[in-house]
XYZ file of C-alpha atoms in Angstrom:
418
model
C -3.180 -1.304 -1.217
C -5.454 -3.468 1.239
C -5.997 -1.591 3.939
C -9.819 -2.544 4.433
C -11.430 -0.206 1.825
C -14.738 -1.658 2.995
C -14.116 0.836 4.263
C -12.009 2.607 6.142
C -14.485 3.368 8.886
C -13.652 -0.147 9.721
C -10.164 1.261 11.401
C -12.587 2.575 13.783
C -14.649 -0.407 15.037
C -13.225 -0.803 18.120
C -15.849 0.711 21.401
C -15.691 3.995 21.736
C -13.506 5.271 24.983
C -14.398 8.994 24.194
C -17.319 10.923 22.973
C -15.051 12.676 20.650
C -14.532 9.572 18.642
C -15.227 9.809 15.080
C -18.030 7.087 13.445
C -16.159 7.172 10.859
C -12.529 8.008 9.523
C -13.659 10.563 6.572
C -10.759 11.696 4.052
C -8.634 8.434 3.560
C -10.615 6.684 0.891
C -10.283 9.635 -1.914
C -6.595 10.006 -1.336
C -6.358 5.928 -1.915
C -7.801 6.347 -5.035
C -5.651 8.529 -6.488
C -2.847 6.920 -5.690
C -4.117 3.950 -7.520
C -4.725 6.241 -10.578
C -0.991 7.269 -10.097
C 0.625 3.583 -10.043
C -2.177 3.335 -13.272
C -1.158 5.955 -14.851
C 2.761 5.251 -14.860
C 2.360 1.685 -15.332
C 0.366 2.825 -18.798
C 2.738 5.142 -19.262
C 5.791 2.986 -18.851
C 4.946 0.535 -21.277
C 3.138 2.751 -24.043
C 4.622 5.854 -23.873
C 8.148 5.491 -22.540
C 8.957 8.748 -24.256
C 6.436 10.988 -22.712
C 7.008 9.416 -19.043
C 10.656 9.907 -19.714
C 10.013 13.574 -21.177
C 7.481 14.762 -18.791
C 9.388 12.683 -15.428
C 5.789 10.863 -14.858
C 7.467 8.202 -13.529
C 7.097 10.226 -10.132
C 3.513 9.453 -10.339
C 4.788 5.259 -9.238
C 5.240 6.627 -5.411
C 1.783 6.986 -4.809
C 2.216 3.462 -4.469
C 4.544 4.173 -0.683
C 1.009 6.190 0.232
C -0.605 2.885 0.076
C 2.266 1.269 2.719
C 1.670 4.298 5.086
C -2.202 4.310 5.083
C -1.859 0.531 5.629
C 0.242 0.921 9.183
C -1.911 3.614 9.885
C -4.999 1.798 9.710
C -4.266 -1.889 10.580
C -2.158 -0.620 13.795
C -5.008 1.799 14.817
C -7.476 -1.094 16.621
C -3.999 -2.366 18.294
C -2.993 1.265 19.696
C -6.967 2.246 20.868
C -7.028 -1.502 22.916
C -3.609 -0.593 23.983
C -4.542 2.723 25.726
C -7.632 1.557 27.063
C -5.962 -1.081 28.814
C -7.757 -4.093 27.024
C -6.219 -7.201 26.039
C -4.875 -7.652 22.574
C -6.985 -7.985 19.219
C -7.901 -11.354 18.912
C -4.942 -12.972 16.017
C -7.450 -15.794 15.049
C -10.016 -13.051 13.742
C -6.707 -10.653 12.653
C -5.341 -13.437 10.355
C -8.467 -14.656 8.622
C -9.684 -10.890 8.024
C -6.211 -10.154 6.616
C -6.397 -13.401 4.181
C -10.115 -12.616 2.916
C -9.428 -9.216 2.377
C -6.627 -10.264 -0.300
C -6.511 -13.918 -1.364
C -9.791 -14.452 -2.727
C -9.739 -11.051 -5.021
C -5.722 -11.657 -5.567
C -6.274 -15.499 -6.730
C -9.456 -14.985 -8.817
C -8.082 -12.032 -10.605
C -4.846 -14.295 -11.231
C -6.288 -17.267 -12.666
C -8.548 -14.962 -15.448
C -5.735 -13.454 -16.246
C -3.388 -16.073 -16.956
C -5.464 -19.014 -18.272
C -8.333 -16.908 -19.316
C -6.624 -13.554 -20.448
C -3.082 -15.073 -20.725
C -2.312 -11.888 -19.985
C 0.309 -12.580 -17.144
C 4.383 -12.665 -17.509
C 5.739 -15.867 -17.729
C 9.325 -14.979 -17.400
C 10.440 -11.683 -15.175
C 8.932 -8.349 -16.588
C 11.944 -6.392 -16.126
C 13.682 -9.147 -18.254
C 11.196 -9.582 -20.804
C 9.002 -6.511 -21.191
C 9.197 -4.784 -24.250
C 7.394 -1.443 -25.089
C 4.456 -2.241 -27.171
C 4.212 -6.064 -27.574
C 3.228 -9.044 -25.493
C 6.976 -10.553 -24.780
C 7.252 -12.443 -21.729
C 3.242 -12.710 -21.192
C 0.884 -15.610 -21.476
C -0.369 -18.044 -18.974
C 2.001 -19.434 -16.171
C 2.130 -23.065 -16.533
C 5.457 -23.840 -14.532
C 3.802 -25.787 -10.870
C 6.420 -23.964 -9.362
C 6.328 -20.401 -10.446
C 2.451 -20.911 -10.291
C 2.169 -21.754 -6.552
C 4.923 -19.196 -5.498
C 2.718 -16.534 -7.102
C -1.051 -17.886 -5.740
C 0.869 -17.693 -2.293
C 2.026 -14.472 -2.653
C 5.878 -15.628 -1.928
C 7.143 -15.244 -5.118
C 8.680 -11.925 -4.635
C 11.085 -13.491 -2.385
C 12.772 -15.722 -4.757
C 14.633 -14.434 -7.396
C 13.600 -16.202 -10.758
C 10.158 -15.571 -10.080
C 10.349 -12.288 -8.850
C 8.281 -9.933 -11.156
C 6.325 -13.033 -13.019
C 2.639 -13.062 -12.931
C 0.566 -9.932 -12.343
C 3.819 -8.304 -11.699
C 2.265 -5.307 -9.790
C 1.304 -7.510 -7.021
C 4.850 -7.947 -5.391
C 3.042 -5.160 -3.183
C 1.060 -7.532 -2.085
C 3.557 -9.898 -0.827
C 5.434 -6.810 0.923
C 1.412 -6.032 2.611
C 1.556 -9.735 3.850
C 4.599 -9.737 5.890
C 3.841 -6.455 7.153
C 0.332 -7.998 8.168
C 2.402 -10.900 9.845
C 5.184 -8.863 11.494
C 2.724 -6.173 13.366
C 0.852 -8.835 15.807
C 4.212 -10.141 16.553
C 5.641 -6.568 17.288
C 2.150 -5.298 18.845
C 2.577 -8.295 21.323
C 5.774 -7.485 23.153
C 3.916 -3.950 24.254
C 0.580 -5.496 25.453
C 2.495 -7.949 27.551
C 4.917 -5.201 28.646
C 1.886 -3.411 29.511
C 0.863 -5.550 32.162
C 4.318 -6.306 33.752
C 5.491 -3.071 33.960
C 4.727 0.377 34.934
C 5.344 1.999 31.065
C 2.925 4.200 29.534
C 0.860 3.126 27.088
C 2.000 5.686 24.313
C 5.663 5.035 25.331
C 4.869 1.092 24.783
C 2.704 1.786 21.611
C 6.300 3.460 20.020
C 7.936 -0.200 20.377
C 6.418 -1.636 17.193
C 6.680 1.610 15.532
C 10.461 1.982 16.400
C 11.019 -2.154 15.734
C 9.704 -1.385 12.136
C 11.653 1.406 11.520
C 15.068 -0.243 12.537
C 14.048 -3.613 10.434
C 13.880 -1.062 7.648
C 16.804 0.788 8.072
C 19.135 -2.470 8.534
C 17.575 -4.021 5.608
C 18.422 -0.992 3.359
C 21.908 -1.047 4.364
C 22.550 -4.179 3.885
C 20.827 -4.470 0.632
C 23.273 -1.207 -0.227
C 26.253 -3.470 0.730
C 25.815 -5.646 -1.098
C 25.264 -4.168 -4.542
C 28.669 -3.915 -5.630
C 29.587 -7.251 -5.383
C 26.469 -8.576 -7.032
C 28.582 -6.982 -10.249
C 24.969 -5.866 -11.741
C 25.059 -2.014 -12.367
C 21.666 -1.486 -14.571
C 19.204 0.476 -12.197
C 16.527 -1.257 -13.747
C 17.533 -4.979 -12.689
C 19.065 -3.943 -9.690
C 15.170 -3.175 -8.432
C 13.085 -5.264 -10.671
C 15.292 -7.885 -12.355
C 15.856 -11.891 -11.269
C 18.607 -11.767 -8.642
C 19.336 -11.483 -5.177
C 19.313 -7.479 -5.071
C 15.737 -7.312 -6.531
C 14.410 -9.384 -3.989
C 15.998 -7.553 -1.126
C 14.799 -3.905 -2.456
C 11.395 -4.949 -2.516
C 11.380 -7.523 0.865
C 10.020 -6.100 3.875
C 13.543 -6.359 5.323
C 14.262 -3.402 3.247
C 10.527 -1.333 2.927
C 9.289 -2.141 6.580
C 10.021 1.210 7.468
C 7.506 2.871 4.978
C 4.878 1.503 7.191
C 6.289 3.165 10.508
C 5.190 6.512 9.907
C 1.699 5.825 9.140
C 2.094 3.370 12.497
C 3.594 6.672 14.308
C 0.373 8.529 13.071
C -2.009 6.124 14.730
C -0.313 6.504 18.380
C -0.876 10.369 17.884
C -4.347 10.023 16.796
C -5.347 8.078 19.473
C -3.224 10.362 22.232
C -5.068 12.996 20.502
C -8.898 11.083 20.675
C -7.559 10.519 24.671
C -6.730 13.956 25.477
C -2.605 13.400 26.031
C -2.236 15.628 23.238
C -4.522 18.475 23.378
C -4.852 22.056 23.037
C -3.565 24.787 20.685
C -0.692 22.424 20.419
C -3.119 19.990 17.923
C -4.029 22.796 15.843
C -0.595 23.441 15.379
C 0.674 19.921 15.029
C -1.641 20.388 12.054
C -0.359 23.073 10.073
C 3.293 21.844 11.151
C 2.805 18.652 9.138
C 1.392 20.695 6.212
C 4.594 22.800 6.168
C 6.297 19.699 6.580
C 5.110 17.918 3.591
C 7.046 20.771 1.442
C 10.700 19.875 2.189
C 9.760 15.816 2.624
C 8.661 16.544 -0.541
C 11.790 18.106 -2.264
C 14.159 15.750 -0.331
C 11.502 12.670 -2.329
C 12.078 14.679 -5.316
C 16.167 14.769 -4.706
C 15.875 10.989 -3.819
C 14.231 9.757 -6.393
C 16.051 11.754 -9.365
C 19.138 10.035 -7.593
C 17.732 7.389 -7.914
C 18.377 6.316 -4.416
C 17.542 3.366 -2.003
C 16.378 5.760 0.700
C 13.708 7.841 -1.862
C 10.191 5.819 -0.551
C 11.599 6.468 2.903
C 10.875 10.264 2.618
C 7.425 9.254 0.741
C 6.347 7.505 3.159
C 6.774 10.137 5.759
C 5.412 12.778 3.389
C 2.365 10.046 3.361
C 2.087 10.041 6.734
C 2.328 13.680 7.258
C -0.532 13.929 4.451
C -2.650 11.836 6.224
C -1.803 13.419 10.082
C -2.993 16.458 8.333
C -6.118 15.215 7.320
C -7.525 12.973 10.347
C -6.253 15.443 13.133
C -9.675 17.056 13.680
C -11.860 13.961 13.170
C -9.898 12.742 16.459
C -10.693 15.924 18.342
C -14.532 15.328 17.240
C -14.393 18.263 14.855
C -15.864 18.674 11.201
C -13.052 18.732 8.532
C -13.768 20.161 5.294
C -10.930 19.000 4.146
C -11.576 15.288 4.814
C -14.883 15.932 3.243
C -13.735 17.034 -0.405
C -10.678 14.254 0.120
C -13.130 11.748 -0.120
C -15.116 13.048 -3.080
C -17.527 10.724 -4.380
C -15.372 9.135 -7.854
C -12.645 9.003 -6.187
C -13.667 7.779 -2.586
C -15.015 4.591 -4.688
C -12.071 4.273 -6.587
C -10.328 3.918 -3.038
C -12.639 1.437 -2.434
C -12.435 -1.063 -4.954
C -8.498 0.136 -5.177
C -7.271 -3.609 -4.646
C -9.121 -4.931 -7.620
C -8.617 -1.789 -9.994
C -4.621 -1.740 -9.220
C -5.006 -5.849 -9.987
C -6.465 -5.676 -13.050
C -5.130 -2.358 -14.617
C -1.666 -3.973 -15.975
C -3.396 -7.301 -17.568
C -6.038 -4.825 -19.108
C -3.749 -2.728 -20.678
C -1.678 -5.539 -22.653
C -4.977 -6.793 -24.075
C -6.207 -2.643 -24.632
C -3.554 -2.996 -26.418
C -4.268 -6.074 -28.500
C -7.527 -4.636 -29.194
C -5.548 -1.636 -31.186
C -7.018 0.292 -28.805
C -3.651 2.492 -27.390
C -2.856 5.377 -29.228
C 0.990 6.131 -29.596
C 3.614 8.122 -27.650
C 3.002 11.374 -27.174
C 0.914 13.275 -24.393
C -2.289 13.092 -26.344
C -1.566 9.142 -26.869
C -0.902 8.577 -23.099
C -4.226 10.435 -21.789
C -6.158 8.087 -24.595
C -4.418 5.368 -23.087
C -4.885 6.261 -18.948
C -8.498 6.925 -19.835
C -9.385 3.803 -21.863
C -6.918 1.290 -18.988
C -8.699 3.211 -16.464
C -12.116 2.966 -17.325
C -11.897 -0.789 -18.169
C -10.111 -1.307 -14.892
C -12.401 0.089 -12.756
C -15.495 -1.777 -14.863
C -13.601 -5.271 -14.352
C -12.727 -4.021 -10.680
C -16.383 -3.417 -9.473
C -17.116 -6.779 -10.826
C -14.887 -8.629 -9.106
C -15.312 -6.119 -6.033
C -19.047 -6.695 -5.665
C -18.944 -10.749 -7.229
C -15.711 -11.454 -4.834
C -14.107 -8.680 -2.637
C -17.451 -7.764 -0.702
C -18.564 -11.462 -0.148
C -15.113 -11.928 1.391
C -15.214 -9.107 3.724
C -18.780 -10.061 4.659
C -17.714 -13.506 6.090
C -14.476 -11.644 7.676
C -16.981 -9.720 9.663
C -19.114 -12.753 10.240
C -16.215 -14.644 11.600
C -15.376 -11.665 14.340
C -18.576 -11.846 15.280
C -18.884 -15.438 16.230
């Protein structure tokens, strides 16, 4: 959700090594926009029209979420990969961590504190506890010192009675965070491998992405283990409810690996931008990922109707294989048409203010709906309903973007460049 929207040519400020190096990463901005219309849409959906999202399976739309988690380790991870082949030391972690904190905690705490002492439009108790279709149970403003600083720092998706309180969307942000602190720390064991040993730079550039993977993989398995004797069988709390299970299925222990494939993408872009991959073979590396997306697809689809632990796994790596296929040319130098309609206008600046829309949208549509403004369940009622959340979202969103987001961003860049 906060991979620099501001924007994402900023994956690409590193000095150019090739002449074939794109200005600017087109096609990435568009697709982050509709996934935030997606996690809108069923978020409207789910507590407004329960019947037509149940009807209709729109609860599929909630994955575009996982697109955000691979466009995120393909972007942050892209600097480290280009300073990595070029032989240069390290991004500097100083400049890393405070861009990484301005681009989320000054949007992420302003937002909060409208909407719980302004709005009081926040839950107070855990949503998946408290929610009920239609009405304002569980919300208000969070007055417990506790459950108030674990949600301004982002940590309380990682303890289990405050898990799912506040804006209750934003445990994605918490999941972003570690991910944002567990890639230097990765990223540093292959630049100092690089200059002790004789390994090549993409082999050393696959060490983070393989760490991530396995932290993933050992996380879901033991999260699997130990469901049964946690003795709590409803789906529903077992992913979103107050208890140790919750946590784990949405820690980074257990998601770190829907960041590897969008991590995997950036070594092959910049092997590509290099010339270690070249050839007919990236033109067909192209299409192969399109043809790829269809089963990744069907096995999400499987996954997810299963219910299972393993179903953002196979989004993710449909994600990444969605975004390989768009950025392959730009990293040969080439025009891509594609890229260019991805990031149509609307929906390239939805991408852009993305963190502030997907902030607001849930507090907006409890008091949309205080207003009288929803319409019922049915498919007519929910399309009322995404239109008038949406709108109002991405009003409130492009205040807060231009008032508190860009400001942020600014001084981010004015730090680096000190």
């Amino acid at each position: 959700m906060t991979a620099t929207p501001d924007r994402t040519a900023a994956a690409a400020t590193e000095p150019a090594s090739t002449d074939k190096r794109p200005a600017r990463i087109l096609g990435l901005d568009g697709p982050r926009g509709i996934a935030c219309l997606m996690v809108l849409a069923v978020h409207v959906g789910g507590h407004n029209s329960p019947q037509t999202v149940a009807t209709f399976k729109l609860g599929l739309l909630g994955q575009g979420l996982v697109f955000f988690f691979a466009l995120s380790g393909f972007l942050i991870f892209l600097p480290m990969v280009r300073r990595l082949f070029a032989g240069k030391p390290m991004p500097d972690n100083k400049s890393y961590a405070v861009h990484r904190i301005l681009r989320v905690f000054p949007a992420y705490i302003v937002i909060f504190l409208l909407c719980s002492v302004v709005l009081r439009a926040v839950f107070v108790e855990n949503a998946a506890v408290a929610e009920r279709h239609f009405t304002d149970a569980g919300l208000g403003m969070l007055t417990d010192p506790l459950a108030l600083l674990a949600n301004l720092t982002l940590v309380h998706s990682y303890i289990p009675q405050y898990l799912q309180t506040g804006i209750n969307p934003s445990w994605s942000l918490s999941l972003e965070f570690a991910f944002y602190i567990a890639l230097p720390l990765l990223a540093a064991i292959s630049f100092y491998l690089r200059g002790r040993t004789n390994i090549p730079a993409p082999v050393l550039a696959l060490i983070p992405v393989g760490a991530m993977f396995v932290i993933g993989l050992t996380g879901k398995l033991y999260t699997q283990s130990r469901v049964e004797a946690s003795g709590i069988t409803d789906p529903l709390l077992l992913d979103w409810g107050p208890n140790e299970i919750a946590v784990l299925s949405r820690s980074f222990w257990s998601l770190a690996d829907n960041f590897t494939y969008g991590m995997l993408v950036a070594v092959v872009f910049v092997a590509i931008e290099r010339g270690i991959i070249k050839g007919r073979f990236v033109t067909r590396m192209r299409w192969w990922a399109f043809l790829a997306m269809i089963p990744a697809a069907a096995l999400s689809l499987k996954l997810i109707d299963d219910n299972s632990r393993w179903q953002s796994t196979f989004v993710a790596i449909g994600s990444a294989l969605l975004i390989l296929f768009i950025i392959v040319p730009l990293a040969r130098g080439q025009r891509s048409k594609f890229a260019e309609l991805a990031d149509w206008a609307p929906l390239s600046y939805i991408g852009t203010i993305s963190l502030s829309v997907y902030l607001w949208h849930f507090p907006i549509l409890i008091m949309v709906g205080r207003f009288g403004w929803m319409a019922g369940d049915s498919p007519a009622g929910m399309l009322w309903n995404f239109a008038v959340v949406t709108v109002v979202s991405i009003v409130f969103g492009t205040v807060t973007y231009r008032l508190v987001e860009k400001p942020a961003l600014t001084l981010a860049r004015r730090y680096k460049s000190t």
